[in-house]
Short mmCIF file of C-alpha atoms in Angstrom, two decimals:
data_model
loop_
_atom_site.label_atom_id
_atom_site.label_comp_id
_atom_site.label_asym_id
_atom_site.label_seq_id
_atom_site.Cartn_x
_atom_site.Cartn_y
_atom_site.Cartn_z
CA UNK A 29 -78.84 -10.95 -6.73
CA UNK A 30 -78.61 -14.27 -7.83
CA UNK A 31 -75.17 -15.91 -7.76
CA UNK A 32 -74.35 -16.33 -11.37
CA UNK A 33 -74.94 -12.40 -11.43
CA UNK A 34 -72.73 -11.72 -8.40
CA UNK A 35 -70.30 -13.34 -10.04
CA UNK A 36 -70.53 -12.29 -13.61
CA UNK A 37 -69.99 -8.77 -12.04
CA UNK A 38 -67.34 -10.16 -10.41
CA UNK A 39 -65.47 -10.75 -13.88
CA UNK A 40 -66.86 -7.39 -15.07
CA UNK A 41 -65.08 -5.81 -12.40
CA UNK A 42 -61.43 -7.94 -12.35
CA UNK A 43 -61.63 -7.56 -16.43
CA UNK A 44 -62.16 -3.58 -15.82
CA UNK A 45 -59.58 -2.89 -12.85
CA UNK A 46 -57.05 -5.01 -14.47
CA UNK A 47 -55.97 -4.42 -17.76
CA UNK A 48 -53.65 -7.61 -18.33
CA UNK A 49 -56.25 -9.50 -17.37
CA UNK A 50 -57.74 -12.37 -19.49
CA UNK A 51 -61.05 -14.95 -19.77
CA UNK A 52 -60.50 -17.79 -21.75
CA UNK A 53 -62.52 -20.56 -22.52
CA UNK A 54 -64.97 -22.52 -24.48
CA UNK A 55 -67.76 -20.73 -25.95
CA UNK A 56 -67.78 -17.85 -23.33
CA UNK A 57 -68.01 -15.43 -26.31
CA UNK A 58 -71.15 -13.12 -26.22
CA UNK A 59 -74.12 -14.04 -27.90
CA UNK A 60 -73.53 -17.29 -25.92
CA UNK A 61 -72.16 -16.10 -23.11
CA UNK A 62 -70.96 -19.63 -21.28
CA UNK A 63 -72.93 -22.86 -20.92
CA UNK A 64 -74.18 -21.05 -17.61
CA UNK A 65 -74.20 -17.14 -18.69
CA UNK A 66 -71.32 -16.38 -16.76
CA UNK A 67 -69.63 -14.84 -18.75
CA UNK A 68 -72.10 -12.89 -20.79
CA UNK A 69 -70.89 -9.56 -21.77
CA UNK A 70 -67.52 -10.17 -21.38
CA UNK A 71 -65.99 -10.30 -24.64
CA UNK A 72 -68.58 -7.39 -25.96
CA UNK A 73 -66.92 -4.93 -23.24
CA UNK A 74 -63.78 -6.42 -23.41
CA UNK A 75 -62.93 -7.50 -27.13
CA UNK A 76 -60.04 -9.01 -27.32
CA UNK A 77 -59.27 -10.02 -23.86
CA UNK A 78 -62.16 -12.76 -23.80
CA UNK A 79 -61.00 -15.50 -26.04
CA UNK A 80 -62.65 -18.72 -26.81
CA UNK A 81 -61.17 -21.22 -27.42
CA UNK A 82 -61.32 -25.15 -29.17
CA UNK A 83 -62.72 -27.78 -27.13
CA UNK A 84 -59.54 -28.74 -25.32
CA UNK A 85 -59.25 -28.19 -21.63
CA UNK A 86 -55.75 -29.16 -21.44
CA UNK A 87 -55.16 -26.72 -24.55
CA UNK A 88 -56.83 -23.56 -22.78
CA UNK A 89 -55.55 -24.56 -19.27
CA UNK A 90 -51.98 -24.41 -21.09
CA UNK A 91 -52.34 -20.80 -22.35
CA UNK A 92 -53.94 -19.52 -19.51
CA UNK A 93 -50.71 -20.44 -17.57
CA UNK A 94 -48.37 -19.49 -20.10
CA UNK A 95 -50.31 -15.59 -20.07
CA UNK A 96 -49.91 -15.72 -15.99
CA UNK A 97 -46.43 -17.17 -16.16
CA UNK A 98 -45.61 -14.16 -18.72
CA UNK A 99 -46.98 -11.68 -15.99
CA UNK A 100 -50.71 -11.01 -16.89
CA UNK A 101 -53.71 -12.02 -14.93
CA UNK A 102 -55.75 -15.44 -16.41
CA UNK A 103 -59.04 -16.59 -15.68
CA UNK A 104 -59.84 -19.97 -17.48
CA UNK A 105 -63.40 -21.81 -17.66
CA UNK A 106 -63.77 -25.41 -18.03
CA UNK A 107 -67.61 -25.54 -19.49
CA UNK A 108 -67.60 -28.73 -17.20
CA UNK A 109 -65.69 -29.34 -14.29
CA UNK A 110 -65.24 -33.16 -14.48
CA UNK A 111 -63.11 -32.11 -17.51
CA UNK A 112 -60.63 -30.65 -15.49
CA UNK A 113 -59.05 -34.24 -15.55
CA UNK A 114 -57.91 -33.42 -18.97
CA UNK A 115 -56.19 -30.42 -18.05
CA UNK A 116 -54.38 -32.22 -14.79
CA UNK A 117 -51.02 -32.07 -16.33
CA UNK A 118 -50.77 -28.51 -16.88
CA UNK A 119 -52.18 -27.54 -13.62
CA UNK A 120 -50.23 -30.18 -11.49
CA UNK A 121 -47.26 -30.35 -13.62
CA UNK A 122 -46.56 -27.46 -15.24
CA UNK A 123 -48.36 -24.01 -13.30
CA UNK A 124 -48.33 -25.43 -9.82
CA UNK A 125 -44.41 -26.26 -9.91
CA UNK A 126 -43.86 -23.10 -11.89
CA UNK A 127 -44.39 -20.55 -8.87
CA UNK A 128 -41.31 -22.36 -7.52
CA UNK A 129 -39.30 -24.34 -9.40
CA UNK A 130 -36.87 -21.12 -11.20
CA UNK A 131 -34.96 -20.89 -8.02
CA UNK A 132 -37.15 -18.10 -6.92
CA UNK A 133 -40.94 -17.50 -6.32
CA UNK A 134 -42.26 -16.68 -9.37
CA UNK A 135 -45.98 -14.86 -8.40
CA UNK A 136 -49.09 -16.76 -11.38
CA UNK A 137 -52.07 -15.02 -11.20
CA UNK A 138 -53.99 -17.53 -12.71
CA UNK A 139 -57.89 -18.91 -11.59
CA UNK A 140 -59.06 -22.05 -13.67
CA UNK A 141 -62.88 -22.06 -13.08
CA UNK A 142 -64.85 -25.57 -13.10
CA UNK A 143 -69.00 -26.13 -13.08
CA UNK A 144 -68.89 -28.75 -10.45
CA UNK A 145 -71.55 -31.05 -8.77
CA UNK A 146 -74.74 -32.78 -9.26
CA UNK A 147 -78.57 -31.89 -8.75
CA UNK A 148 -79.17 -31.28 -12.19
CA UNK A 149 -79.93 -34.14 -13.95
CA UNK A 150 -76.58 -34.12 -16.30
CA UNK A 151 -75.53 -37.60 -15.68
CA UNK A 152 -72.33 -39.90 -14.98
CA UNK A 153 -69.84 -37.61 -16.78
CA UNK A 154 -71.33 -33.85 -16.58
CA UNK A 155 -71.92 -34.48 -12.31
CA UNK A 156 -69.10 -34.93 -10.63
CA UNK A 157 -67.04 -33.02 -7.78
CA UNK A 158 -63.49 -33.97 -8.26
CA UNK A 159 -62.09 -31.47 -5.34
CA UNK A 160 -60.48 -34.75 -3.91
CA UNK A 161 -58.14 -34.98 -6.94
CA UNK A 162 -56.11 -31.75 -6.34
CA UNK A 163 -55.96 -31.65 -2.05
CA UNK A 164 -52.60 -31.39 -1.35
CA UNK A 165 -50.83 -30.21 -4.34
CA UNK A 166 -47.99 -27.53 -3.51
CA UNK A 167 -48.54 -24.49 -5.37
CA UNK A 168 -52.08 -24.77 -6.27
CA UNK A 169 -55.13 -23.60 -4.10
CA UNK A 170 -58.68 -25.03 -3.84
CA UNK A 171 -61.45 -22.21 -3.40
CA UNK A 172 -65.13 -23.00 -3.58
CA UNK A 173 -68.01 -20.65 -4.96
CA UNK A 174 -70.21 -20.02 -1.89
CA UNK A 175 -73.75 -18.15 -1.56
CA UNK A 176 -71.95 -16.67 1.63
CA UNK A 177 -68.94 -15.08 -0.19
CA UNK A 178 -68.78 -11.86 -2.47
CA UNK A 179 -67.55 -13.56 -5.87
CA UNK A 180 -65.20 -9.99 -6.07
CA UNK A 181 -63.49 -10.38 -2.84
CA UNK A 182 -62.60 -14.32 -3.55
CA UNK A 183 -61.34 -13.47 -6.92
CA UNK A 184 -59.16 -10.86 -5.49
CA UNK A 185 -58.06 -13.35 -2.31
CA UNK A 186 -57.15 -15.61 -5.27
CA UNK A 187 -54.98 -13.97 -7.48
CA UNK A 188 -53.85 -12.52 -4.35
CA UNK A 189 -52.12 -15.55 -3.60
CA UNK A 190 -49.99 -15.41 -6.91
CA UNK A 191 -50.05 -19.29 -7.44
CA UNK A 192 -52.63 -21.08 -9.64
CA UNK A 193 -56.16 -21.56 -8.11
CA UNK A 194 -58.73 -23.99 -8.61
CA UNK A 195 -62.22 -22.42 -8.38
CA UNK A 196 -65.07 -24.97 -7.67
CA UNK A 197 -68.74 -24.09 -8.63
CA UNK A 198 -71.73 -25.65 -7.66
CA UNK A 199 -74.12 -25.86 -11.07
CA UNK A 200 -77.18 -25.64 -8.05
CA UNK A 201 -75.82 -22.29 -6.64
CA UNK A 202 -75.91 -20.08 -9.77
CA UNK A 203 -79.56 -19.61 -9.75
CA UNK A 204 -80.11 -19.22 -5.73
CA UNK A 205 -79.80 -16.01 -4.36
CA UNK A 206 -76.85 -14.44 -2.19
CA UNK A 207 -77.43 -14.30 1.34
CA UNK A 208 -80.15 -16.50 1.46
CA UNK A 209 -80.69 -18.11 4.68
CA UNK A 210 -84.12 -19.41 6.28
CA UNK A 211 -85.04 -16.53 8.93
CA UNK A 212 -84.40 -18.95 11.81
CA UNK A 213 -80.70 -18.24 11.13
CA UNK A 214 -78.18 -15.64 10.80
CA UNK A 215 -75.18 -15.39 8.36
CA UNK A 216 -71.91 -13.82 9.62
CA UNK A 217 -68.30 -13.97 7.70
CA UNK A 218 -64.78 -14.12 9.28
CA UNK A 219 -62.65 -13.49 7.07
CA UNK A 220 -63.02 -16.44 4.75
CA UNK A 221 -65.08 -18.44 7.02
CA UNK A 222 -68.97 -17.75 6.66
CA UNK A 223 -70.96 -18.91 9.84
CA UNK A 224 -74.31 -19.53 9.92
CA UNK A 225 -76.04 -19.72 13.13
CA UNK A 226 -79.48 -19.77 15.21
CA UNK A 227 -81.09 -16.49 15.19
CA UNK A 228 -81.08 -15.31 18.91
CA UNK A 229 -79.29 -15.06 22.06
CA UNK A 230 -76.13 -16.75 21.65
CA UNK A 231 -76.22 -20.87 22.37
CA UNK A 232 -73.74 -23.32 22.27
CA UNK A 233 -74.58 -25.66 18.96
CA UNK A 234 -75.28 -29.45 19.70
CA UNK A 235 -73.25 -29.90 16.44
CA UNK A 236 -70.56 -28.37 14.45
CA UNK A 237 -71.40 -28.88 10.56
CA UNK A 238 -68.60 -27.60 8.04
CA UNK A 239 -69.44 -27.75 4.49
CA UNK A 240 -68.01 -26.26 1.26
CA UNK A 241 -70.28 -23.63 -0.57
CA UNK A 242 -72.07 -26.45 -2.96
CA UNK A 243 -73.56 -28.20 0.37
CA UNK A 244 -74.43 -25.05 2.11
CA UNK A 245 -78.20 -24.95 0.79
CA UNK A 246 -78.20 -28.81 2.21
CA UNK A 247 -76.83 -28.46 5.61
CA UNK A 248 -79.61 -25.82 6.11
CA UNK A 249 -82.24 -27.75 5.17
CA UNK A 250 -80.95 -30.58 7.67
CA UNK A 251 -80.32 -28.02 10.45
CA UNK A 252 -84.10 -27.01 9.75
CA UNK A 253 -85.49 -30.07 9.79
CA UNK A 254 -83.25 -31.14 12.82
CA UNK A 255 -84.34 -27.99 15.09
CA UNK A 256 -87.83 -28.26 14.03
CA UNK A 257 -88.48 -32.15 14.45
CA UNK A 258 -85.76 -33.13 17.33
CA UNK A 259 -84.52 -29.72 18.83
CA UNK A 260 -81.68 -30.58 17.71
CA UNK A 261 -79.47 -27.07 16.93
CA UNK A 262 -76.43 -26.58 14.80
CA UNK A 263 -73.73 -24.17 13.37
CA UNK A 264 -72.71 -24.48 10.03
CA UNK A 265 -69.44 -23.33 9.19
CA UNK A 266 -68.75 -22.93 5.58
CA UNK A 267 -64.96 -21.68 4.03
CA UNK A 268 -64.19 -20.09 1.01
CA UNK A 269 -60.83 -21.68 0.57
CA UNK A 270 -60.74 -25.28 1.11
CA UNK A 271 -57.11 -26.13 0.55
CA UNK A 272 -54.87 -25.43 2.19
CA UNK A 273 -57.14 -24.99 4.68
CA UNK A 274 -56.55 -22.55 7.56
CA UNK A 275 -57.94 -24.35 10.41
CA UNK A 276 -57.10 -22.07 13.03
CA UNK A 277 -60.42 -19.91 11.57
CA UNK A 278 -62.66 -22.96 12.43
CA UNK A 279 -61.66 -23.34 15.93
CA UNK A 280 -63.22 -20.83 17.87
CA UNK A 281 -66.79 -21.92 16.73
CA UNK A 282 -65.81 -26.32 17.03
CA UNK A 283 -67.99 -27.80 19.70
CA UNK A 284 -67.58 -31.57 21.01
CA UNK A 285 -68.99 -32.75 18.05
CA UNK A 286 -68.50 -32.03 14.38
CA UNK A 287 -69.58 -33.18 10.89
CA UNK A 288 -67.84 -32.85 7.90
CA UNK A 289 -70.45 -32.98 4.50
CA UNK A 290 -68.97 -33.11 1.03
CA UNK A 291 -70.62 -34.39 -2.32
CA UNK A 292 -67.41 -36.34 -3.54
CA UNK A 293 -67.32 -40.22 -2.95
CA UNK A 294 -65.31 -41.39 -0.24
CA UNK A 295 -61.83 -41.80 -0.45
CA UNK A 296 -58.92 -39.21 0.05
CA UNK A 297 -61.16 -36.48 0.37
CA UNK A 298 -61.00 -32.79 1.60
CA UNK A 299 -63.32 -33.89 4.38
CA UNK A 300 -61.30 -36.62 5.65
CA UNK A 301 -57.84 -34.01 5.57
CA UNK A 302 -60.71 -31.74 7.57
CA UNK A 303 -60.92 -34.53 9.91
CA UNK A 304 -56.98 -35.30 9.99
CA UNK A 305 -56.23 -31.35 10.93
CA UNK A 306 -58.71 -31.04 13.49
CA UNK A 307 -58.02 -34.43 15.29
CA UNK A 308 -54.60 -33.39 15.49
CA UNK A 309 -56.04 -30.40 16.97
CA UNK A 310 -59.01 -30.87 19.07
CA UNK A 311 -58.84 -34.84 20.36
CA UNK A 312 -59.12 -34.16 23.49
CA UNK A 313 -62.45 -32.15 23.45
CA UNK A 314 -64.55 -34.04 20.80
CA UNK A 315 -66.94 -36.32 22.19
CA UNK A 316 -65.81 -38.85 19.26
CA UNK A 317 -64.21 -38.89 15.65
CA UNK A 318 -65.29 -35.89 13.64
CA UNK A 319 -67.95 -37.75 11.43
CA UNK A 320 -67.33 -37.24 7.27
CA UNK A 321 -70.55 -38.01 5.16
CA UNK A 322 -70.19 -38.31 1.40
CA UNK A 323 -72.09 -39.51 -1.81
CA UNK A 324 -72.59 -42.77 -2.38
CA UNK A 325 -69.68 -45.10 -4.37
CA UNK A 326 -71.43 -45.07 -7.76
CA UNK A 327 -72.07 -43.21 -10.84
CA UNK A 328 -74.47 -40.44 -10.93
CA UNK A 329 -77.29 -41.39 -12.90
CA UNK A 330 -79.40 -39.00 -15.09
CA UNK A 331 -82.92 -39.28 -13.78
CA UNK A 332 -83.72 -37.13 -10.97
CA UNK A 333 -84.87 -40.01 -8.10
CA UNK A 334 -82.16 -42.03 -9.12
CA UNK A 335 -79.63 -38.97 -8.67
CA UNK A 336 -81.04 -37.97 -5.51
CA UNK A 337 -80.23 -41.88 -4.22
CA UNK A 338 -76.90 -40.77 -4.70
CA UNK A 339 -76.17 -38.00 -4.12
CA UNK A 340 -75.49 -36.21 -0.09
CA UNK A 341 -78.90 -34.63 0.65
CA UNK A 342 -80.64 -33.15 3.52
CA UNK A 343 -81.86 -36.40 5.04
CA UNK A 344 -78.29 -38.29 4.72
CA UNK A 345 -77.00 -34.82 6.87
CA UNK A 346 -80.07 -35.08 9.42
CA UNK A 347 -79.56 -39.06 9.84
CA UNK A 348 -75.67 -38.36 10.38
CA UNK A 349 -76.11 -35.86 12.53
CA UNK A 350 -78.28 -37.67 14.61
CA UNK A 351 -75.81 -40.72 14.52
CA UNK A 352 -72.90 -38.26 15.65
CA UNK A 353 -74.89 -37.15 18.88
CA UNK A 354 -75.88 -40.93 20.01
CA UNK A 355 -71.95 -41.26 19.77
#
């Protein structure tokens, strides 16, 4: 199953068990189905709880919280992630503060989805992963669609939560299957933490690489190539929920050294608040700083050699990994 399918049936089911529950977004109605077919079905088995909306993210972002904040269950699409900026006020200022700020904890089960990332050739404005933006906000949650992770069961640990989630996904993901992993590795989840190691009796990794779902496919590729070419082996540890971030899941599988990968630019990132929690945590047994490898400071262009100069790939993973283990 590919991934947009596991998680289509993911809002198939949440729409089915939950009747207060709610899509809404722009152009998710059925023939259409979503710029990326998410959604397609939805508002044909479920008329009148799928409801598009006009082309204004802050608009639909506003309503989704006011149905959660009224008691019902919301699930909003932004057809674009990078437009999430326009709906920053109503998530940051208004739904985030609202679990809290009546004198008592008032439970939102509310998701706001956003088509994030580059790799497929959409250019400056249509490309971006803006994950960075919302780290560290009280009351509002960062999850990120993985390849690893049962869409169902994050969608359930999300509204779970009853505060206002941010749900990242990776444009490159929805067509690549579930599970998918070269046969030189195994995939095994703890709880929210997917780890991917080398098939066989058990071995301590020369490197530690955590990544969130949209680099997964990447940091495979480099753990290939660095097995194959320098017998070089690694673990790849890959978490659903990326803020706030429970580290104590990572620790048990942290080795002396440890690579953070991320397609954001540099800059306040949630790779360099990975770094800040486990050097608080581990200083002693790292061989050196936890290494954090990002995009490059620019636009993303349209054309695919120039967005591949950009963008983290497998040979900017395989170079820093090699980097980390010279010290």
């Amino acid at each position: 199953m590919r991934v947009a399918e596991n998680l289509n049936a993911a809002l198939h089911g949440l729409l089915d068990d939950d009747p207060t529950a709610y899509m809404i977004g722009e152009d998710i109605l059925d023939p259409y189905g979503g710029a990326f077919k998410v959604t397609k079905g939805l508002s044909t088995r479920f008329p009148g709880r799928v409801i598009g909306t006009p082309i204004s993210e802050g608009a639909l972002t506003g309503v989704a919280a006011g149905l959660a904040l009224t008691g019902n269950t919301a699930v909003a699409e932004i057809m674009f992630g990078d437009f999430v900026a326009l709906a920053f006020d109503q998530l940051c200022n208004f739904a985030s503060k609202s679990v809290s700020m009546y004198g008592r904890r008032l439970p939102l089960r509310m998701v706001v989805r956003c088509p994030t990332g580059g790799g497929r050739g959409y250019g400056p404005t249509h490309s971006q992963s803006l994950q960075k933006h919302f780290v560290g906000m009280p009351g509002l949650s960062l999850y990120e669609m993985s390849p690893f992770h049962d869409n169902r069961a994050v969608l359930a640990a999300m509204l779970e939560r009853g505060e206002p989630c941010v749900f990242f996904e990776d444009k490159v993901l929805y067509t690549r299957q579930m599970d998918q992993v070269d046969p030189l590795f195994t995939v095994r989840r703890e709880g929210e933490l997917a780890v991917v190691d080398l098939r066989g009796p058990d071995a301590r990794p020369d490197c530690v690489i955590i990544a969130p779902g949209g680099m997964a496919h990447r940091a495979l590729a480099a753990m290939r190539s660095l097995l194959v070419e320098q017998e070089i082996s690694c673990r790849l540890l890959v978490p659903s929920r990326l803020y706030p971030l429970d580290v104590d899941t990572l620790l048990p599988f942290l080795g002396e050294v440890v690579l953070v990968a991320e397609e954001s630019t540099a800059g306040g990132t949630w790779g360099s608040e990975v770094a800040h929690l486990l050097h608080a945590r581990l200083w002693g047994r790292l061989r050196g700083p936890v290494r954090l490898v990002h995009s490059r400071a620019s636009v993303i262009p349209t054309a695919a050699h120039l967005e591949n100069e950009v963008l983290v790939g497998e040979s900017t993973i395989h170079h820093a990994v090699r980097e980390a283990l010279r010290g």
